[in-house]
Short mmCIF file of C-alpha atoms and ligand atoms in Angstrom, two decimals:
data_model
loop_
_atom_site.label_atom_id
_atom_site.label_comp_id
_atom_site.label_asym_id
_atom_site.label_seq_id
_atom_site.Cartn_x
_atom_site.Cartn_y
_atom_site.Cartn_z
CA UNK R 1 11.06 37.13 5.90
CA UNK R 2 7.31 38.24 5.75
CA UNK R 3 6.74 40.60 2.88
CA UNK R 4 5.63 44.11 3.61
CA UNK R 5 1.71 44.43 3.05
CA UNK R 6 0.83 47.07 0.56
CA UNK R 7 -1.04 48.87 3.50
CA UNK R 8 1.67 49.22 5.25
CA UNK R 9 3.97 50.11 2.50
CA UNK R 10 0.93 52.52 1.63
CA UNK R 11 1.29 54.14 5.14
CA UNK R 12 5.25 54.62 5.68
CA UNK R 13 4.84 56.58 2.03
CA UNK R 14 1.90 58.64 3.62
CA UNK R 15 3.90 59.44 6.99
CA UNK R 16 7.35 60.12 4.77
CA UNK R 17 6.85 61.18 1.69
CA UNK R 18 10.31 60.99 0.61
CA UNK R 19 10.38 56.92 0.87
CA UNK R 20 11.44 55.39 -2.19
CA UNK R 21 10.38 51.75 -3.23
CA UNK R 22 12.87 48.46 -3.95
CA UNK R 23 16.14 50.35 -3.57
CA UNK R 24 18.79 47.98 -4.96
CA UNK R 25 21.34 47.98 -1.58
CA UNK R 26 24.36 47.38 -4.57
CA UNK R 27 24.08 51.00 -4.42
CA UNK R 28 24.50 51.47 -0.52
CA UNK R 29 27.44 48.87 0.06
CA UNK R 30 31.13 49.16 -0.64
CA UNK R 31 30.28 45.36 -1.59
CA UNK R 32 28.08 45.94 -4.21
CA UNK R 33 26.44 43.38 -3.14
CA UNK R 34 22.38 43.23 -1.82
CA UNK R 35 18.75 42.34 -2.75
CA UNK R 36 16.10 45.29 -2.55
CA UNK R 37 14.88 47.65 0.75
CA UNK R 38 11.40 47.55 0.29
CA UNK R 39 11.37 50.70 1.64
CA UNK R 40 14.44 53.18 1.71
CA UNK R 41 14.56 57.24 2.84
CA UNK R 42 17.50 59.27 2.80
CA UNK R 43 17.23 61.40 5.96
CA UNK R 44 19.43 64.56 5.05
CA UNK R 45 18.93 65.83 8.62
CA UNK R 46 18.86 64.27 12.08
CA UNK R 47 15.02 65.52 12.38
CA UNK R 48 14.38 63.45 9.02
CA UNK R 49 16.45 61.08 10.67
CA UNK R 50 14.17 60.55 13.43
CA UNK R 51 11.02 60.79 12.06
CA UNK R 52 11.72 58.45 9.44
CA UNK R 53 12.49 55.78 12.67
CA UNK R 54 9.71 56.78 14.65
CA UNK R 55 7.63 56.73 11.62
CA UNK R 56 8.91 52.55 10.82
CA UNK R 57 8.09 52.02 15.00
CA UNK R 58 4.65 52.83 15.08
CA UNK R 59 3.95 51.08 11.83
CA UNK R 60 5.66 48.29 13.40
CA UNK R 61 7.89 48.24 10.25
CA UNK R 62 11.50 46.60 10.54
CA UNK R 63 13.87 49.19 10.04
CA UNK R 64 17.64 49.52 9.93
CA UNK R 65 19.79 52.84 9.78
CA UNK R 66 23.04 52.59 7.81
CA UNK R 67 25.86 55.52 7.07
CA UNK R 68 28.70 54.52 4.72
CA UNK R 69 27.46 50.73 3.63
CA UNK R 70 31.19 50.17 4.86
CA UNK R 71 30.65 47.46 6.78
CA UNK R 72 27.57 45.68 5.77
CA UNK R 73 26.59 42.38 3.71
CA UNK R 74 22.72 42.89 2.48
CA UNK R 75 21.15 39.40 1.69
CA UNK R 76 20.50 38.94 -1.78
CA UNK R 77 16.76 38.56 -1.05
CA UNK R 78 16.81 42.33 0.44
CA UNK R 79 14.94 44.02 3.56
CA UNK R 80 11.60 43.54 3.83
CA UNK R 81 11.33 47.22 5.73
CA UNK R 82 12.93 50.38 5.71
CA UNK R 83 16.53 51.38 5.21
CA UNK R 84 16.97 55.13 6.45
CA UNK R 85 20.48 56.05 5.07
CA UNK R 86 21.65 58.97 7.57
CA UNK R 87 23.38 61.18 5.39
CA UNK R 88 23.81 64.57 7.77
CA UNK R 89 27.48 66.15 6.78
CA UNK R 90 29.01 68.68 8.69
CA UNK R 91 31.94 69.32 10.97
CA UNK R 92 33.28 72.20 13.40
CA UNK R 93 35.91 72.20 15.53
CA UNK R 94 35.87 74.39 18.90
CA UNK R 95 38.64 74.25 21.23
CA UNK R 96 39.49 70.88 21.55
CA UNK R 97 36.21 69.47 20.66
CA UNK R 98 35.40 68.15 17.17
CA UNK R 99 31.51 68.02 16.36
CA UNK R 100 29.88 66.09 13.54
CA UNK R 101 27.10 64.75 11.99
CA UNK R 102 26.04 61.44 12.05
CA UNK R 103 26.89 61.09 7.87
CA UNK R 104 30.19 63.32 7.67
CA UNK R 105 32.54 60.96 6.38
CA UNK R 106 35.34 59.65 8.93
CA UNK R 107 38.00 60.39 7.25
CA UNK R 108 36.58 64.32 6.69
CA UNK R 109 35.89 64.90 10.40
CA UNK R 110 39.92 63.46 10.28
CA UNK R 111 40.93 65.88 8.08
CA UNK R 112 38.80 68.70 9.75
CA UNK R 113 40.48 68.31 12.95
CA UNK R 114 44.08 68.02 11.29
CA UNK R 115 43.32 71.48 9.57
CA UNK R 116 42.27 72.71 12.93
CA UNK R 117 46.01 71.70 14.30
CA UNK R 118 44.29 68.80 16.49
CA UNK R 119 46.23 65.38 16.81
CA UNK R 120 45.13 62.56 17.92
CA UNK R 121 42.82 61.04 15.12
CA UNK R 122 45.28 61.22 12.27
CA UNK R 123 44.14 57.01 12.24
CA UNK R 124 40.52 58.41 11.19
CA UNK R 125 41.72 59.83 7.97
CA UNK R 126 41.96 56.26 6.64
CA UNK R 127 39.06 55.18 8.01
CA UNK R 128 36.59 54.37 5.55
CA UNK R 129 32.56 55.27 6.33
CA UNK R 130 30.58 57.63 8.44
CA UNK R 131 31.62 59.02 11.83
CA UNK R 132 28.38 57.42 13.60
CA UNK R 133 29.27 53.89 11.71
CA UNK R 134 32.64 54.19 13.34
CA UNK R 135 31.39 54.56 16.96
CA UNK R 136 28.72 52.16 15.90
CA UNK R 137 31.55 49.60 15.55
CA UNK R 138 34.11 51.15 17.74
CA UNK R 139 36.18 51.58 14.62
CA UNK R 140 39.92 51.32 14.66
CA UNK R 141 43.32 50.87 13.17
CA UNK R 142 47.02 51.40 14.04
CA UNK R 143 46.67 51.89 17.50
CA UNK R 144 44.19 54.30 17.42
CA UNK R 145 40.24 53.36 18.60
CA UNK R 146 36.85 55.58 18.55
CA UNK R 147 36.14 54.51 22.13
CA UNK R 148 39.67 56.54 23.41
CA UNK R 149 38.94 59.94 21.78
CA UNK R 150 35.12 60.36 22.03
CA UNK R 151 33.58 62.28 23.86
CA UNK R 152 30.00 62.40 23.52
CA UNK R 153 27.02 61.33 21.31
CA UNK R 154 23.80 62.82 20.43
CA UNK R 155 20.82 60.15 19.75
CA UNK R 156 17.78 59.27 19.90
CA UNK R 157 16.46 56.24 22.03
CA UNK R 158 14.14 54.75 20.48
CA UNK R 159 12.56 53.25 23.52
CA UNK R 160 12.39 55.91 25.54
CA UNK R 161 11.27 57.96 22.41
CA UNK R 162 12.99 61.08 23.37
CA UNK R 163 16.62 62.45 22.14
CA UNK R 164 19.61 62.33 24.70
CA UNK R 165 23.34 62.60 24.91
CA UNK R 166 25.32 59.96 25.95
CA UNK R 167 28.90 60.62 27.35
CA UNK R 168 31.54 58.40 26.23
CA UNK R 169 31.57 56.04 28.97
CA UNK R 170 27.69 55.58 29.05
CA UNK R 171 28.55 53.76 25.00
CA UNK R 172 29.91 50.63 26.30
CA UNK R 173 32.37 50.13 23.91
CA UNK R 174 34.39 47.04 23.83
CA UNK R 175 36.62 45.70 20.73
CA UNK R 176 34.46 46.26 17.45
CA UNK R 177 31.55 46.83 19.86
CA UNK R 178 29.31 49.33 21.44
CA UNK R 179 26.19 49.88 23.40
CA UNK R 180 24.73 50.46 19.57
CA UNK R 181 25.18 46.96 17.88
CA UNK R 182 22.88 45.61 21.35
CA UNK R 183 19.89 48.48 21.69
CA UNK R 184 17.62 50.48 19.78
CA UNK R 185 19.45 54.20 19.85
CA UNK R 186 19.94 56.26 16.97
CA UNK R 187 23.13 58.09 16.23
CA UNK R 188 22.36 61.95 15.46
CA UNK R 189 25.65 63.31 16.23
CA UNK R 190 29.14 62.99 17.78
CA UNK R 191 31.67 65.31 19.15
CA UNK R 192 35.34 63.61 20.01
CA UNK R 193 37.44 65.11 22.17
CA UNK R 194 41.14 65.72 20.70
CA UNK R 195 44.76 67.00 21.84
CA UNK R 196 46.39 70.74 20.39
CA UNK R 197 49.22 69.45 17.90
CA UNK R 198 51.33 70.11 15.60
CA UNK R 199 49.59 70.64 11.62
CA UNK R 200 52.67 69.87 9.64
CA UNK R 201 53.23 66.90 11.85
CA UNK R 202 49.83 65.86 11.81
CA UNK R 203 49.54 65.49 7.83
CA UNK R 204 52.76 63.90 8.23
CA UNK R 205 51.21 61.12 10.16
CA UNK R 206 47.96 60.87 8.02
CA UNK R 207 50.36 60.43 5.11
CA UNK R 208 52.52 57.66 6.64
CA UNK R 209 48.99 56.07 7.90
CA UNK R 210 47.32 56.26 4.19
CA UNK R 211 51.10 54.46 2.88
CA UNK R 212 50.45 52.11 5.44
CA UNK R 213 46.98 51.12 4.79
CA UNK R 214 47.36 50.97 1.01
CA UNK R 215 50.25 48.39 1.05
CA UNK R 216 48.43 46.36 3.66
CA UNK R 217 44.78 46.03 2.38
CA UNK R 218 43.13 45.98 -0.71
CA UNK R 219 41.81 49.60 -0.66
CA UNK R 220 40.67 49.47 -4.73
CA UNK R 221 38.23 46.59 -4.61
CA UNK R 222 34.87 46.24 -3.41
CA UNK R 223 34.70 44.74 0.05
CA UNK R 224 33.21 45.54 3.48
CA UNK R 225 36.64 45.78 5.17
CA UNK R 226 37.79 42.76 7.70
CA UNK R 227 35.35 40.25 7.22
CA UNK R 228 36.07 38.99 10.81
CA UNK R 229 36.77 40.18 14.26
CA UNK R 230 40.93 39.30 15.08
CA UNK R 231 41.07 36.26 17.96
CA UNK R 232 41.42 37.85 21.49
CA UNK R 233 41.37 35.21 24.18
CA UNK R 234 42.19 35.43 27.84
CA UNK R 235 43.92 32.27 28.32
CA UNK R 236 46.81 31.02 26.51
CA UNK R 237 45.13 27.22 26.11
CA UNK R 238 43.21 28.94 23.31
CA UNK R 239 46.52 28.75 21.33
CA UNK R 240 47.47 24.87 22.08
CA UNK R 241 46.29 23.66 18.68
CA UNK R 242 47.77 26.88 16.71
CA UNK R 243 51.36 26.26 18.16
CA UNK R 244 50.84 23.08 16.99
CA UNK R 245 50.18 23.99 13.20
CA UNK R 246 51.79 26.64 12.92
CA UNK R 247 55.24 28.53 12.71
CA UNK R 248 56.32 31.58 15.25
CA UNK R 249 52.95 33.63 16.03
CA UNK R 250 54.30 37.12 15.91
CA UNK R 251 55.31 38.12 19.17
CA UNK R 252 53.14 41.73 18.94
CA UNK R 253 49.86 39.22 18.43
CA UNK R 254 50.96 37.37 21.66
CA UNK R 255 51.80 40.98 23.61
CA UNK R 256 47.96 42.45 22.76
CA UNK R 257 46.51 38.52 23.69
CA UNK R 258 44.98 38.88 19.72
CA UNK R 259 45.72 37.09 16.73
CA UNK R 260 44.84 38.59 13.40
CA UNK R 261 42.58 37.06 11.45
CA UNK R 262 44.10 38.00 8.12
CA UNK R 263 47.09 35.68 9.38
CA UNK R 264 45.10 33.11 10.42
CA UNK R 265 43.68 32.71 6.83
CA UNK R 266 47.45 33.03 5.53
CA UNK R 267 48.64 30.51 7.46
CA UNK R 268 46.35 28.55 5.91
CA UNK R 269 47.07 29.48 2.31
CA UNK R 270 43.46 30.75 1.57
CA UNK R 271 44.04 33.98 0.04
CA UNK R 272 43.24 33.71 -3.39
CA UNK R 273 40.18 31.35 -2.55
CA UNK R 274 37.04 31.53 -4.07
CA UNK R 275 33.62 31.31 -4.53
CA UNK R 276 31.41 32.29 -7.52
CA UNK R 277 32.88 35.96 -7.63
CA UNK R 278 33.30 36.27 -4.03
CA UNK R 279 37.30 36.05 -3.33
CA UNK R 280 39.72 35.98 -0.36
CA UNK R 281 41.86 39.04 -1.25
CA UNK R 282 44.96 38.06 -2.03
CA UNK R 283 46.52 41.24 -0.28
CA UNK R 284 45.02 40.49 2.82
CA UNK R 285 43.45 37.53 4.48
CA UNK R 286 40.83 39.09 6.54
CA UNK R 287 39.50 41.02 3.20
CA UNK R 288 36.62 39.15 0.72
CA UNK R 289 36.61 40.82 -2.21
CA UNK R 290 33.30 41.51 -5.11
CA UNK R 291 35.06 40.59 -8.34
CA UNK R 292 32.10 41.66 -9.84
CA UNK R 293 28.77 40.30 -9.75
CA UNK R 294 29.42 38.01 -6.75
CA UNK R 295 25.88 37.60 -4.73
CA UNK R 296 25.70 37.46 -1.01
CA UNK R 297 25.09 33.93 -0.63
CA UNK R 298 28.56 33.40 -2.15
CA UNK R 299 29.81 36.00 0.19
CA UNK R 300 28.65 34.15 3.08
CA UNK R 301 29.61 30.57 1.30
CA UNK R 302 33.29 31.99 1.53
CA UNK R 303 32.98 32.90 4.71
CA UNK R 304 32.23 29.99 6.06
CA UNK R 305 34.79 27.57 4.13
CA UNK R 306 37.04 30.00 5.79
CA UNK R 307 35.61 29.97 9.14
CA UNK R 308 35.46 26.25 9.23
CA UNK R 309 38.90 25.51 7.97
CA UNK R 310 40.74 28.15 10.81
CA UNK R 311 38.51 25.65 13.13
CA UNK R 312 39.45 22.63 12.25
CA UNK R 313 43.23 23.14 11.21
CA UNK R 314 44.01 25.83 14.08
CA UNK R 315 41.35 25.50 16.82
CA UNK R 316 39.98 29.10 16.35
CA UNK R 317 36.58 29.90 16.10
CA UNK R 318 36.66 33.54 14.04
CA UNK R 319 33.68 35.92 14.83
CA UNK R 320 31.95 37.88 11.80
CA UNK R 321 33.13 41.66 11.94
CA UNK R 322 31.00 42.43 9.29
CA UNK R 323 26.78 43.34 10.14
CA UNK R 324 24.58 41.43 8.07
CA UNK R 325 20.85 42.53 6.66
CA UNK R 326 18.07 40.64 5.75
CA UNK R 327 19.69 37.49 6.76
N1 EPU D 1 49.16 39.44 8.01
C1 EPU D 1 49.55 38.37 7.26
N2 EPU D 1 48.77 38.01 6.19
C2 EPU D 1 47.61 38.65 5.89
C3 EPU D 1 47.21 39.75 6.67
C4 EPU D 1 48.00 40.13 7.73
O1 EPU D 1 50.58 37.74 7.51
O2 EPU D 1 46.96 38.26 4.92
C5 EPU D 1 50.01 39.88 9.11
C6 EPU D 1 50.65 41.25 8.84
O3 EPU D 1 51.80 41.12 8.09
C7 EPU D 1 50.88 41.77 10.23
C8 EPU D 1 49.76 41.16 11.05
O4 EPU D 1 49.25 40.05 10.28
O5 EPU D 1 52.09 41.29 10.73
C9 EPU D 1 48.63 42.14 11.35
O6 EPU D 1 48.10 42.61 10.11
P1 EPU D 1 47.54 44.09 9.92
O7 EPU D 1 48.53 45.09 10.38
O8 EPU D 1 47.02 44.20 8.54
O9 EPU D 1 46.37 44.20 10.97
P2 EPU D 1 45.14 43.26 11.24
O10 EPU D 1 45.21 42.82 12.65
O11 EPU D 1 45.02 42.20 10.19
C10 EPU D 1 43.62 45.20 12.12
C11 EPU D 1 42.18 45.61 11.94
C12 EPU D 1 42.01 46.45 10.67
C13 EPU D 1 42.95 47.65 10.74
C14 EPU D 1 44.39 47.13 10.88
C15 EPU D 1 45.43 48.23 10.97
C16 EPU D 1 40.61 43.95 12.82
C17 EPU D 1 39.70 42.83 12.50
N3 EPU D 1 41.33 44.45 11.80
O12 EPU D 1 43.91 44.28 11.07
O13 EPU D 1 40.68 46.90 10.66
O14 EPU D 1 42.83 48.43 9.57
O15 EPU D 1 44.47 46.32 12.08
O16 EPU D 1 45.49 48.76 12.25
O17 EPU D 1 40.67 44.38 13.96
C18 EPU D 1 38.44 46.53 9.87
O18 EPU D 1 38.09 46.48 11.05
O19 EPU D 1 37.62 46.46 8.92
C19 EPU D 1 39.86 46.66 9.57
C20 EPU D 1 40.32 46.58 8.33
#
């Protein structure tokens, strides 16, 4: 990657002030794991927010905006541009509507609307990251997805320069996927649209869901969550070389037409692999964990060896999950 000239570094520190220089991203990443932003700007409100994008576009500076660093492997040679970290908190409910800030935490707007007796999202109390990185990635788990209780978002786009709301369907969400990952908007805000319930039953669920997650994944150590996207496919050929190598496929993968990743990689005895520090998580297969110290390239290295083997010994081509920067 081109480095930043001083002249332009000059200028983005002249338009926003508040720009700070060589940010290590270990700081911004539940991996620990990243090389300097040359340039990085907390925006603590969605006006900061935009100007420090609109500031990057006319300076023709690369820019990238992250939330929780959930969900993110930063190379370990850095961003040669700005990272705007959109850290707006706040959450109200109104009738059925739940509105938040781009950088409320997930599992806080889940907790808001639980204490406001609405069900619905009791899933998005174990969710870990912002609100805006989960509709970013059409977050998910246990049944639950963003896409089915949004409603709308606030953003900006940065083509058309000029701040809109988009309505859920208008998001083009798809598994893991929306409108967001493909073109240059700007999440501000969100409001999701819930269902009256029960309280008591609602922490109930939450509880059961938190259980859940904590036997299942490996919630304590550093990792960006599933490293890769779980194997839909259309057309049952796509299984001919699985059911080949491999004992029953659970019969709730075959139902949904998707095949977790996580027991892919069992199958295959790689949890427990690794490289430098970088490590399949031995709770679950989809998980690579930090150990401590472990740079991206490892990361990636890992990912890979993993990759390639659930090619060649089951036919599957795995898709990354996780976003990558500076790459
Ligand atoms: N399994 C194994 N070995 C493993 C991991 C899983 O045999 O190492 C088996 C489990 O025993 C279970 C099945 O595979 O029978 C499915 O596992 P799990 O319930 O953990 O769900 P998953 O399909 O592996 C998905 C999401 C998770 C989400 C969980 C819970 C993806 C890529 N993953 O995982 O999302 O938390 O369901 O609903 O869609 C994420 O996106 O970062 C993420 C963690």
């Amino acid at each position: 990657m081109n480095r930043l000239s001083t002249e332009k570094i000059s200028s983005y520190a002249a338009a926003v002030p508040s720009a700070a220089r060589d940010e290590p991203m270990t700081k911004h990443t539940t991996l620990k794991i990243g090389g300097p932003a040359r340039l990085f700007v907390e925006a603590k409100t969605a006006d900061e927010l935009v100007a420090a994008v609109k500031a990057a576009v006319s300076l023709h500076i690369p820019h990238v905006v992250i939330g929780g660093g959930t969900n993110l492997l930063v190379s370990d040679e850095g961003f040669e541009g700005v990272v705007i970290l959109a850290s707006e908190r706040g959450v109200s409910a109104k009738g059925t509507l739940v509105a938040a800030s781009a950088g409320t935490f997930t599992s806080l707007v889940a907790r808001a609307a639980a204490d406001a007796g609405l069900a619905g999202f009791e899933w998005g109390a174990t969710i870990p990251g912002t609100i805006a990185g989960a509709v970013y990635g059409n977050a998910g788990c246990y049944g639950g997805e963003t896409k089915d209780i949004l409603e709308s978002v606030d953003v900006y786009d940065v083509t058309e320069r000029k701040r809109v709301t988009l309505r859920n369907q208008a998001c083009g969400f798809g598994y893991r996927d929306s409108r967001f990952k493909h073109e240059p908007f700007v999440l501000l805000s969100v409001t999701l649209r819930l269902r009256p319930g029960d309280k008591k039953e609602i922490a109930k669920r939450i509880s059961e869901l938190m259980a859940k997650r904590n036997a299942s994944q490996p919630l304590g150590a550093a990792s960006a969550g599933c490293m890769f996207k779980n194997f839909r496919y259309v057309d049952e050929s796509a299984l001919e070389i699985l059911r080949r190598r491999t004992d029953a496929i659970p019969e709730d993968m075959l139902k949904r037409k998707s095949i977790g990743a996580g027991w892919l990689v069992d199958r295959l005895g790689l949890k427990g692999a690794s490289i430098g520090k970088a490590k399949v998580s031995d709770v679950h297969g989809n998980f690579v964990v930090n150990q401590g110290g472990a740079r991206a390239q490892d990361i990636v290295a890992l990912a890979s060896m993993v990759k390639m083997k659930v090619r060649d010994e089951l036919g599957i081509m795995l898709e990354d999950e996780v976003q990558l920067i500076g790459f």
